[in-house]
Coordinates of C-alpha atoms in Angstrom, one line a residue:
M1446 CA 20.8 5.9 -22.5
R1447 CA 23.3 3.2 -22.5
D1448 CA 26.8 3.9 -23.7
K1449 CA 26.9 2.3 -27.2
G1450 CA 30.6 1.9 -27.1
N1451 CA 30.4 -0.5 -24.0
S1452 CA 27.8 -3.0 -24.9
A1453 CA 26.3 -4.5 -27.9
G1454 CA 23.0 -5.1 -29.6
R1455 CA 21.2 -4.9 -32.9
K1456 CA 19.2 -1.8 -33.6
F1457 CA 15.5 -1.3 -34.6
G1458 CA 14.9 1.3 -37.0
A1459 CA 14.6 5.1 -36.0
P1460 CA 11.0 5.5 -34.8
R1461 CA 9.9 8.8 -33.5
F1462 CA 7.3 9.6 -31.0
G1463 CA 4.2 8.4 -32.3
G1464 CA 0.6 7.4 -31.3
S1465 CA -2.0 9.9 -30.3
R1466 CA -0.8 13.5 -30.5
G1467 CA -3.8 14.8 -28.6
G1468 CA -3.3 17.0 -25.7
P1469 CA -3.6 16.2 -21.9
L1470 CA -6.8 15.1 -20.3
S1471 CA -9.6 17.6 -20.3
G1472 CA -10.1 19.6 -17.3
K1473 CA -12.9 17.3 -16.0
K1474 CA -11.6 15.6 -12.9
F1475 CA -13.7 12.5 -13.6
G1476 CA -13.4 12.3 -17.4
N1477 CA -12.7 9.1 -19.4
P1478 CA -8.8 8.5 -18.9
G1479 CA -7.1 7.8 -22.0
E1480 CA -10.1 8.4 -24.2
K1481 CA -7.6 9.7 -26.9
L1482 CA -5.6 6.6 -26.9
T1483 CA -6.7 3.9 -29.3
K1484 CA -6.2 0.2 -28.9
K1485 CA -3.3 -0.8 -31.0
K1486 CA -3.8 -3.7 -33.5
W1487 CA -0.5 -5.7 -33.2
N1488 CA 0.9 -8.0 -36.0
L1489 CA 3.6 -10.1 -34.3
D1490 CA 5.1 -11.0 -37.6
E1491 CA 5.9 -7.5 -38.3
L1492 CA 7.3 -6.7 -34.9
P1493 CA 11.0 -6.9 -34.4
K1494 CA 11.9 -9.9 -32.4
F1495 CA 13.4 -9.7 -28.9
E1496 CA 14.8 -12.1 -26.4
K1497 CA 13.6 -12.4 -22.8
N1498 CA 15.0 -15.8 -21.6
F1499 CA 18.6 -15.2 -20.1
Y1500 CA 18.5 -17.7 -17.3
Q1501 CA 21.2 -20.4 -17.0
E1502 CA 21.0 -22.4 -13.8
H1503 CA 24.3 -22.2 -11.9
P1504 CA 25.9 -25.7 -11.2
D1505 CA 25.1 -25.3 -7.5
V1506 CA 21.4 -24.9 -8.3
V1507 CA 21.6 -27.7 -10.8
R1508 CA 22.8 -30.0 -8.1
R1509 CA 20.2 -29.2 -5.7
T1510 CA 17.7 -32.2 -5.3
V1511 CA 13.9 -32.0 -5.3
Q1512 CA 13.8 -32.7 -1.5
E1513 CA 16.3 -29.7 -0.8
V1514 CA 14.2 -27.3 -2.9
E1515 CA 10.9 -28.3 -1.1
Q1516 CA 12.7 -28.0 2.2
Y1517 CA 13.7 -24.5 1.3
R1518 CA 10.4 -23.4 0.1
S1519 CA 8.7 -24.8 3.1
S1520 CA 11.1 -23.1 5.5
K1521 CA 10.5 -19.9 3.8
E1522 CA 6.8 -20.3 3.2
V1523 CA 7.0 -20.2 -0.4
T1524 CA 4.2 -21.6 -2.4
V1525 CA 4.5 -21.9 -6.2
R1526 CA 1.9 -22.6 -8.9
G1527 CA 2.3 -22.9 -12.6
H1528 CA 4.3 -24.9 -15.1
N1529 CA 8.0 -25.0 -15.6
C1530 CA 8.8 -23.0 -12.5
P1531 CA 12.7 -23.0 -12.1
K1532 CA 14.4 -23.9 -8.7
P1533 CA 14.9 -21.1 -6.2
I1534 CA 18.5 -19.7 -5.7
I1535 CA 19.9 -19.5 -2.3
N1536 CA 22.9 -17.3 -2.8
F1537 CA 23.3 -14.1 -4.7
Y1538 CA 26.2 -15.5 -7.0
E1539 CA 23.7 -18.2 -8.1
A1540 CA 21.6 -15.6 -10.1
N1541 CA 24.5 -14.8 -12.5
F1542 CA 23.9 -11.1 -12.5
P1543 CA 26.5 -8.8 -14.2
A1544 CA 29.5 -7.8 -12.2
N1545 CA 28.4 -4.2 -11.7
V1546 CA 25.2 -5.4 -10.2
M1547 CA 26.9 -7.6 -7.8
E1548 CA 29.2 -4.7 -6.7
V1549 CA 26.2 -2.8 -5.7
I1550 CA 24.7 -5.7 -3.8
Q1551 CA 27.9 -6.2 -2.0
R1552 CA 28.1 -2.5 -1.0
Q1553 CA 24.7 -2.7 0.5
N1554 CA 25.7 -5.7 2.8
F1555 CA 22.9 -7.9 1.8
T1556 CA 23.6 -11.4 3.3
E1557 CA 21.1 -13.6 1.2
P1558 CA 18.3 -13.0 -1.1
T1559 CA 14.8 -12.7 0.5
A1560 CA 12.3 -15.6 -0.3
I1561 CA 10.7 -13.5 -3.0
Q1562 CA 14.0 -12.8 -4.7
A1563 CA 15.2 -16.3 -4.3
Q1564 CA 12.2 -17.7 -6.3
G1565 CA 11.3 -14.7 -8.2
W1566 CA 14.7 -13.9 -10.0
P1567 CA 14.9 -17.4 -11.7
V1568 CA 11.4 -17.0 -13.0
A1569 CA 11.8 -13.4 -14.2
L1570 CA 15.3 -14.2 -15.8
S1571 CA 13.8 -17.1 -17.7
G1572 CA 11.3 -14.6 -19.5
L1573 CA 8.1 -16.1 -17.7
D1574 CA 5.2 -14.0 -16.6
M1575 CA 4.7 -14.1 -13.1
V1576 CA 2.6 -12.9 -10.1
G1577 CA 4.2 -12.3 -6.7
V1578 CA 2.1 -12.1 -3.6
A1579 CA 4.1 -11.1 -0.7
Q1580 CA 3.9 -8.8 2.3
T1581 CA 5.5 -5.5 2.3
G1582 CA 9.1 -5.1 3.1
S1583 CA 9.9 -8.5 1.5
G1584 CA 12.4 -7.2 -1.1
K1585 CA 10.0 -7.2 -4.1
T1586 CA 11.6 -3.9 -5.7
L1587 CA 14.8 -5.7 -6.4
S1588 CA 13.0 -8.9 -7.3
Y1589 CA 11.8 -7.2 -10.6
L1590 CA 14.5 -4.4 -11.2
L1591 CA 17.5 -6.7 -11.3
P1592 CA 15.9 -9.0 -14.0
A1593 CA 14.9 -5.8 -15.8
I1594 CA 18.4 -4.6 -16.0
V1595 CA 19.4 -8.1 -17.4
H1596 CA 16.6 -7.9 -19.9
I1597 CA 17.5 -4.4 -21.0
N1598 CA 21.2 -5.3 -21.6
H1599 CA 20.2 -7.9 -24.1
Q1600 CA 18.0 -5.5 -26.0
P1601 CA 19.0 -3.2 -28.9
F1602 CA 20.0 0.3 -28.1
L1603 CA 17.4 3.0 -27.8
E1604 CA 17.1 5.3 -30.9
R1605 CA 15.9 9.0 -30.8
G1606 CA 12.2 9.0 -30.1
D1607 CA 12.2 5.6 -28.5
G1608 CA 10.2 5.1 -25.3
P1609 CA 11.3 3.0 -22.4
I1610 CA 12.0 -0.8 -22.4
C1611 CA 11.0 -1.3 -18.9
L1612 CA 7.9 0.3 -17.4
V1613 CA 6.9 0.0 -13.9
L1614 CA 3.5 1.2 -12.9
A1615 CA 2.9 2.2 -9.3
P1616 CA -0.2 3.4 -7.6
T1617 CA 1.1 6.5 -5.7
R1618 CA 4.0 9.1 -6.2
E1619 CA 5.7 8.0 -2.9
L1620 CA 6.1 4.5 -4.2
A1621 CA 7.2 5.6 -7.6
Q1622 CA 9.8 7.8 -6.0
Q1623 CA 11.0 4.9 -3.8
V1624 CA 11.3 2.6 -6.7
Q1625 CA 13.2 5.3 -8.7
Q1626 CA 15.7 5.6 -5.8
V1627 CA 16.5 1.9 -5.9
A1628 CA 16.5 1.9 -9.8
A1629 CA 18.8 4.9 -10.1
E1630 CA 21.6 3.3 -8.0
Y1631 CA 21.6 0.1 -10.0
S1632 CA 21.1 1.7 -13.4
R1633 CA 23.9 4.2 -12.9
A1634 CA 26.3 1.2 -12.2
C1635 CA 25.0 -0.4 -15.5
R1636 CA 25.1 2.9 -17.7
L1637 CA 21.3 2.9 -18.0
K1638 CA 18.9 5.7 -17.4
S1639 CA 15.8 5.8 -15.5
T1640 CA 13.3 8.4 -14.6
C1641 CA 10.1 8.8 -12.4
I1642 CA 6.8 10.4 -13.7
Y1643 CA 3.9 11.1 -11.4
G1644 CA 1.3 13.8 -10.9
G1645 CA 1.7 16.8 -8.5
A1646 CA 5.1 17.8 -9.9
P1647 CA 6.0 20.0 -13.0
K1648 CA 5.7 18.1 -16.3
G1649 CA 8.7 20.0 -17.9
P1650 CA 11.5 18.0 -16.3
Q1651 CA 9.7 14.7 -16.7
I1652 CA 9.2 15.5 -20.5
R1653 CA 12.9 16.2 -21.0
D1654 CA 13.9 13.0 -19.2
L1655 CA 11.7 11.0 -21.7
E1656 CA 12.9 12.9 -24.7
R1657 CA 16.4 12.1 -23.9
G1658 CA 15.7 8.5 -23.7
V1659 CA 15.3 6.4 -20.7
E1660 CA 15.4 2.5 -20.6
I1661 CA 13.5 2.3 -17.3
C1662 CA 10.3 4.4 -16.6
I1663 CA 8.6 4.3 -13.3
A1664 CA 5.3 5.9 -13.5
T1665 CA 1.8 6.6 -11.9
P1666 CA -1.0 5.7 -14.3
G1667 CA -2.6 9.2 -14.5
R1668 CA 0.5 11.0 -15.4
L1669 CA 1.7 8.4 -18.0
I1670 CA -1.8 8.7 -19.7
D1671 CA -1.3 12.4 -19.9
F1672 CA 2.2 12.0 -21.6
L1673 CA 1.0 9.3 -24.0
E1674 CA -2.1 11.2 -25.2
A1675 CA 0.2 14.2 -25.7
G1676 CA 2.7 12.2 -27.7
K1677 CA 5.5 12.9 -25.2
T1678 CA 6.5 9.2 -25.2
N1679 CA 5.3 5.9 -26.3
L1680 CA 5.5 2.3 -25.5
R1681 CA 6.4 0.5 -28.8
R1682 CA 9.8 -0.4 -27.2
C1683 CA 8.4 -1.7 -24.0
T1684 CA 8.9 -5.5 -23.6
Y1685 CA 9.1 -5.6 -19.7
L1686 CA 6.1 -4.5 -17.9
V1687 CA 5.8 -4.5 -14.1
L1688 CA 2.4 -3.8 -12.2
D1689 CA 3.5 -2.9 -8.5
E1690 CA 1.1 -3.2 -5.9
A1691 CA -1.7 -4.2 -8.4
D1692 CA -4.3 -4.6 -5.7
R1693 CA -3.7 -1.0 -4.5
M1694 CA -4.1 0.4 -8.0
L1695 CA -7.4 -1.4 -8.5
D1696 CA -8.6 0.0 -5.1
M1697 CA -7.8 3.5 -6.2
G1698 CA -9.7 3.1 -9.4
F1699 CA -6.9 2.9 -11.8
E1700 CA -8.1 -0.1 -13.7
P1701 CA -9.4 1.8 -16.9
Q1702 CA -6.0 3.6 -17.0
I1703 CA -4.2 0.5 -16.7
R1704 CA -6.0 -1.1 -19.5
K1705 CA -5.6 1.8 -21.7
I1706 CA -1.7 1.7 -21.0
V1707 CA -1.3 -2.1 -21.5
D1708 CA -3.2 -1.8 -24.9
Q1709 CA -0.2 0.3 -26.1
I1710 CA 2.2 -2.4 -25.3
R1711 CA 3.1 -5.4 -27.6
P1712 CA 1.2 -8.5 -26.4
D1713 CA 4.4 -10.8 -26.5
R1714 CA 5.9 -8.6 -23.6
Q1715 CA 7.1 -10.0 -20.3
T1716 CA 4.7 -9.2 -17.5
L1717 CA 5.4 -9.2 -13.7
M1718 CA 2.4 -8.4 -11.4
W1719 CA 3.1 -7.7 -7.7
S1720 CA 0.4 -7.6 -5.0
A1721 CA 0.1 -7.9 -1.3
T1722 CA -3.3 -9.6 -1.5
W1723 CA -4.9 -11.8 -4.1
P1724 CA -8.6 -10.9 -4.4
K1725 CA -10.7 -11.9 -7.4
E1726 CA -10.3 -8.3 -9.0
V1727 CA -6.4 -8.9 -9.2
R1728 CA -6.8 -12.5 -10.3
Q1729 CA -8.9 -11.3 -13.3
L1730 CA -6.4 -8.7 -14.2
A1731 CA -3.9 -11.3 -14.1
E1732 CA -5.8 -13.6 -16.5
D1733 CA -6.3 -10.6 -18.9
F1734 CA -2.6 -9.4 -19.1
L1735 CA -0.5 -12.6 -18.2
K1736 CA 0.1 -15.6 -20.2
E1737 CA 0.8 -19.0 -18.6
Y1738 CA 2.2 -17.1 -15.5
V1739 CA 4.0 -18.6 -12.4
H1740 CA 2.2 -17.6 -9.3
I1741 CA 4.6 -17.2 -6.2
N1742 CA 3.1 -16.7 -2.7
I1743 CA 5.2 -15.8 0.3
G1744 CA 3.6 -16.6 3.5
A1745 CA 0.1 -17.9 4.3
L1746 CA -2.3 -18.3 1.3
E1747 CA -5.0 -16.6 3.2
L1748 CA -5.1 -12.9 4.3
S1749 CA -2.2 -12.5 6.5
A1750 CA 0.0 -10.0 8.3
N1751 CA 3.7 -10.1 9.0
H1752 CA 4.4 -12.3 12.0
N1753 CA 7.1 -10.2 13.3
I1754 CA 4.4 -7.5 14.2
L1755 CA 2.9 -7.3 17.5
Q1756 CA -0.6 -6.4 17.0
I1757 CA -2.7 -4.8 20.0
V1758 CA -6.4 -4.0 19.5
D1759 CA -8.1 -1.5 21.8
V1760 CA -12.0 -1.7 21.5
C1761 CA -13.2 1.8 22.5
H1762 CA -15.3 4.7 21.2
D1763 CA -14.4 7.8 19.2
V1764 CA -14.6 10.1 22.1
E1765 CA -12.0 8.2 23.8
K1766 CA -9.3 8.1 21.0
D1767 CA -7.6 11.4 21.7
D1768 CA -6.8 10.6 25.3
K1769 CA -5.7 7.1 24.5
L1770 CA -3.5 8.3 21.7
I1771 CA -1.8 10.8 24.1
R1772 CA -1.3 8.2 26.7
L1773 CA 0.2 5.8 24.2
M1774 CA 2.5 8.4 22.7
E1775 CA 3.8 9.2 26.0
E1776 CA 4.9 5.7 26.4
I1777 CA 6.3 5.4 23.0
M1778 CA 8.3 8.6 23.1
S1779 CA 10.1 7.3 26.3
E1780 CA 11.4 4.6 24.1
K1781 CA 14.9 4.8 22.3
E1782 CA 13.4 3.7 18.9
N1783 CA 10.2 5.8 18.7
K1784 CA 9.4 6.6 15.0
T1785 CA 5.7 6.1 14.7
I1786 CA 3.0 6.4 11.9
V1787 CA -0.6 7.3 13.0
F1788 CA -3.1 6.4 10.4
V1789 CA -6.5 8.3 10.1
E1790 CA -9.3 8.1 7.7
T1791 CA -9.7 11.6 6.4
K1792 CA -7.6 14.6 5.3
R1793 CA -9.4 16.8 7.7
R1794 CA -8.8 14.4 10.6
C1795 CA -5.2 14.4 9.6
D1796 CA -4.9 18.1 9.7
D1797 CA -6.8 18.6 12.9
L1798 CA -4.9 15.8 14.7
T1799 CA -1.5 17.2 13.5
R1800 CA -2.4 20.7 14.7
K1801 CA -3.6 19.6 18.0
M1802 CA -0.5 17.4 18.7
R1803 CA 1.9 20.2 17.6
R1804 CA 0.1 22.6 19.8
D1805 CA 0.5 20.3 22.8
G1806 CA 4.3 20.0 21.9
W1807 CA 4.5 16.7 20.1
P1808 CA 7.0 16.5 17.3
A1809 CA 4.4 15.5 14.7
M1810 CA 3.8 16.2 11.0
G1811 CA 1.0 15.2 8.6
I1812 CA 0.7 13.9 5.1
H1813 CA -2.2 13.4 2.7
G1814 CA -3.2 13.6 -0.9
D1815 CA -4.0 17.4 -0.9
K1816 CA -0.4 18.3 0.1
S1817 CA 1.8 19.7 -2.5
Q1818 CA 4.5 17.4 -3.8
Q1819 CA 7.1 19.8 -2.2
E1820 CA 5.4 19.7 1.1
R1821 CA 5.0 15.9 1.0
D1822 CA 8.7 15.4 0.2
W1823 CA 9.8 17.6 3.0
V1824 CA 7.6 15.9 5.6
L1825 CA 8.8 12.5 4.5
N1826 CA 12.3 13.6 4.8
E1827 CA 11.9 15.2 8.2
F1828 CA 10.1 11.7 9.2
K1829 CA 12.9 9.6 7.6
H1830 CA 15.6 11.4 9.4
G1831 CA 14.0 11.5 12.8
K1832 CA 13.4 15.2 13.0
A1833 CA 9.7 14.6 13.3
P1834 CA 9.4 11.0 14.5
I1835 CA 5.5 11.1 14.5
L1836 CA 3.9 10.9 11.1
I1837 CA 0.1 11.4 10.9
A1838 CA -1.2 10.0 7.5
T1839 CA -4.0 9.0 5.4
D1840 CA -3.8 5.8 3.3
V1841 CA -1.9 7.7 0.7
A1842 CA 1.1 6.7 2.7
S1843 CA -0.1 3.3 3.8
R1844 CA 1.5 1.5 0.8
G1845 CA 5.0 2.0 -0.6
L1846 CA 6.1 4.3 2.3
D1847 CA 9.5 2.6 2.8
V1848 CA 11.1 3.8 6.0
E1849 CA 13.2 1.2 7.5
D1850 CA 13.2 2.0 11.2
V1851 CA 9.5 2.6 11.8
K1852 CA 8.9 1.0 15.2
F1853 CA 5.3 1.7 15.8
V1854 CA 1.9 2.0 13.7
I1855 CA -1.1 3.4 15.3
N1856 CA -4.5 2.9 13.5
Y1857 CA -6.3 6.0 15.0
D1858 CA -9.2 5.2 12.5
Y1859 CA -9.5 1.6 11.5
P1860 CA -9.3 1.3 7.6
N1861 CA -12.1 0.2 5.2
S1862 CA -10.7 -3.3 4.7
S1863 CA -8.4 -5.7 6.3
E1864 CA -6.3 -5.6 3.2
D1865 CA -5.7 -2.0 4.0
Y1866 CA -5.1 -2.9 7.7
I1867 CA -2.3 -5.3 6.6
H1868 CA -0.6 -2.7 4.5
R1869 CA -0.8 -0.1 7.2
I1870 CA 0.7 -2.1 9.9
G1871 CA 3.3 -3.4 7.3
R1872 CA 5.0 0.0 7.7
T1873 CA 6.8 -1.5 10.6
A1874 CA 8.9 -4.6 11.1
R1875 CA 10.4 -4.1 7.6
S1876 CA 12.5 -7.0 6.3
T1877 CA 13.5 -9.2 9.4
K1878 CA 12.9 -6.4 12.0
T1879 CA 10.1 -6.3 14.6
G1880 CA 7.4 -3.8 15.4
T1881 CA 4.2 -3.0 17.1
A1882 CA 0.8 -2.0 15.7
Y1883 CA -1.9 -0.5 18.0
T1884 CA -5.5 -0.4 16.7
F1885 CA -8.5 1.8 18.0
F1886 CA -11.6 -0.4 17.1
T1887 CA -15.1 0.9 17.6
P1888 CA -18.4 -0.6 17.4
N1889 CA -19.0 1.4 14.2
N1890 CA -16.2 -0.9 12.5
I1891 CA -18.3 -3.9 13.5
K1892 CA -18.4 -5.2 9.7
Q1893 CA -14.6 -5.7 9.8
V1894 CA -14.6 -7.5 13.1
N1895 CA -14.4 -11.0 11.7
D1896 CA -11.9 -10.2 9.2
L1897 CA -9.7 -8.7 11.9
I1898 CA -10.1 -11.6 14.1
S1899 CA -9.1 -14.0 11.2
V1900 CA -5.9 -11.8 10.6
L1901 CA -4.9 -11.8 14.3
R1902 CA -5.4 -15.6 14.7
E1903 CA -3.4 -16.4 11.7
A1904 CA -0.5 -14.4 13.0
N1905 CA -1.0 -16.1 16.4
Q1906 CA -1.8 -12.8 18.2
A1907 CA -3.8 -12.4 21.3
I1908 CA -7.6 -11.7 20.7
N1909 CA -9.2 -8.9 22.8
P1910 CA -12.2 -10.3 24.5
K1911 CA -14.2 -7.2 23.6
L1912 CA -13.7 -8.0 19.8
L1913 CA -15.5 -11.4 20.4
Q1914 CA -18.2 -9.5 22.6
L1915 CA -18.9 -7.2 19.7
I1916 CA -19.8 -10.2 17.6
E1917 CA -21.9 -11.6 20.3
D1918 CA -23.7 -8.3 20.7
R1919 CA -24.3 -8.1 16.9
G1920 CA -25.8 -11.6 16.9
S1921 CA -28.2 -10.9 19.7
G1922 CA -29.3 -7.7 18.0
R1923 CA -28.2 -5.3 20.8
S1924 CA -28.5 -1.5 19.7
R1925 CA -25.6 0.8 19.0
G1926 CA -26.4 2.6 22.4
D1927 CA -26.2 -0.7 24.2
R1928 CA -22.8 -1.5 22.6
R1929 CA -21.6 2.1 23.5
D1930 CA -22.4 1.5 27.2
R1931 CA -20.7 -1.9 27.2
Y1932 CA -17.5 -0.7 25.7
S1933 CA -17.1 2.7 27.4
A1934 CA -13.9 2.9 29.3
G1935 CA -12.7 4.9 32.2
K1936 CA -14.6 6.9 34.8
R1937 CA -16.4 9.2 32.1
G1938 CA -18.4 6.3 30.9
G1939 CA -17.9 7.5 27.3
F1940 CA -18.6 11.2 27.8
S1941 CA -16.1 13.7 26.2
S1942 CA -16.0 15.8 29.2
F1943 CA -17.0 16.0 32.9
R1944 CA -19.5 19.0 32.2
E1945 CA -21.1 16.8 29.6
R1946 CA -21.7 14.0 32.0
E1947 CA -22.7 16.6 34.7
N1948 CA -25.4 18.0 32.4
F1949 CA -26.5 14.6 31.7
E1950 CA -27.0 13.6 35.3
R1951 CA -29.0 16.9 36.0
T1952 CA -31.5 16.1 33.3
Y1953 CA -31.8 12.4 33.8
G1954 CA -31.2 11.8 37.5
A1955 CA -30.1 8.4 38.6
L1956 CA -29.5 7.2 35.0
G1957 CA -26.3 9.4 35.1
K1958 CA -24.9 7.8 38.2
R1959 CA -25.4 4.3 37.2
D1960 CA -22.4 2.0 36.3
F1961 CA -22.5 2.2 32.5
G1962 CA -21.2 -1.3 32.1
A1963 CA -24.1 -2.8 34.2
K1964 CA -27.4 -4.0 33.0
A1965 CA -30.9 -2.6 34.1
Q1966 CA -31.8 -4.7 37.3
N1967 CA -35.6 -4.7 36.6
G1968 CA -38.3 -3.7 34.2
A1969 CA -39.5 -0.8 36.6
Y1970 CA -36.1 1.0 36.4
T1971 CA -36.4 0.8 32.5
A1972 CA -39.8 2.2 32.4
Q1973 CA -38.7 5.0 34.9
M1974 CA -35.9 5.8 32.4
Y1975 CA -38.3 6.1 29.5
L1976 CA -40.8 8.0 31.4
N1977 CA -37.9 10.6 32.4
V1978 CA -36.9 11.0 28.8
S1979 CA -40.5 11.4 27.6
V1980 CA -41.2 14.1 30.1
F1981 CA -38.1 15.8 29.2
F1982 CA -38.9 15.9 25.3
I1983 CA -42.6 17.0 26.2
I1984 CA -41.4 19.9 28.2
A1985 CA -38.8 20.9 25.6
L1986 CA -41.6 20.9 22.9
Y1987 CA -43.9 23.1 24.9
I1988 CA -41.0 25.7 25.4
V1989 CA -40.2 25.8 21.7
C1990 CA -43.8 26.2 20.7
Y1991 CA -44.4 28.8 23.2
Q1992 CA -41.4 30.9 21.9
N1993 CA -42.5 30.5 18.4
R1994 CA -46.2 31.3 19.3
I1995 CA -47.3 27.9 17.8
V1996 CA -50.7 26.6 19.2
I1997 CA -50.8 22.9 19.9

């Protein structure tokens, strides 16, 4: 907690841990989260008053004309909606942060605020609710943490039994840990305490941190629900709420937990919601939780990727991916900067591909949701420090994984949505750096082809003609088999091995020797093909019946 001898503030009474005293969630994996938490009935007249508007425009900001403001916003692709939005700041000193905060900023050699910081800091310091929509690597963590420190410094001291003043909800433990790393550096300089609570780690140390008192708590929804139900903490003192990566939390099914948690927080709080996308589900959450909020969008208003990323799409088939990946890794590993994340769809694929690559001598490690926290931390540490420059991951790592020098991203499996695609490739080209994203796109991903093309066009990327051909094939009603022939690459024609093709040729004759990219020349050839197939299956049927003494 803060050193009471070094700052001032009136005190609340001496509340103790309250709310539900029930135990943690039942052992049912898919039980009703937070069922023991009751929605609080708040009477604002009885609640202690608190301040949340601390912003004073710097004279340089005051002198900035409307034309200069609009020019800055346009140059940084900043779009603002809402009433009473303050002007952006252009230099750090214009934010009037405390001296100890400025010292940390100077040590980190930041030259100027990012676009979301420049516009977000004045809004947050003014006590306004806000929504920030920005790509990954945009500096959003400091956009809400530094105003949180100012907010906390103007609140009464924590008393024994008080919960946090600032609560940050994050979808994954990786993101929560990374936010905590940033929070710890700044909070230490300001004599504040912060903690990080998440599943997959022992509860004891996390409970002890909460009982000692922390001004800032970064939490994943599930573990926080556990502690609230068990009475290990409370949110009566929480007046500054942050929902980080709100779209991802909704994707992961955390909406019931989020609503239960927010019900425990006084309604006159300040709320800041951050998201990389702005779908209707996130918009509804904002309408429910925020009041007269300012909406800040960085970049294009439609679904968009970081323009500093070169996006390369390879239209192929699943059987071709392994060979293509190896050839790609041979090129990447010859580069001086070669840190690479390979994204796959399933945990099993992650383990299988990791084993295969390590067996072949590649410095690869895997991470997914079933790994223990200790193993995940170790793998991420090895990756960050370059000891294992290839990280194979499921989407558990696709958001919030903040490694500055990732140069390449490979989508071995295309994700379920273009939003996830944008988040995945956003692991490279952090801040103002550049990066490259390779994507294997198969005809099985046809449902996402239009969205992918839209993302590529918005970012001024080259469009693989085979993507357009996929759309044409779908429109003409070609079968999956036809698409397979068209998009198979290399001499194998889509077969996983030479022996597989040899067996195919032995069975079907000329069919196996044809160019798989060519169309049938005439109806007679097609009829002969179907006749061959029919004869083959009739013979096979007779053999099976004979072996099983079946009379037909």
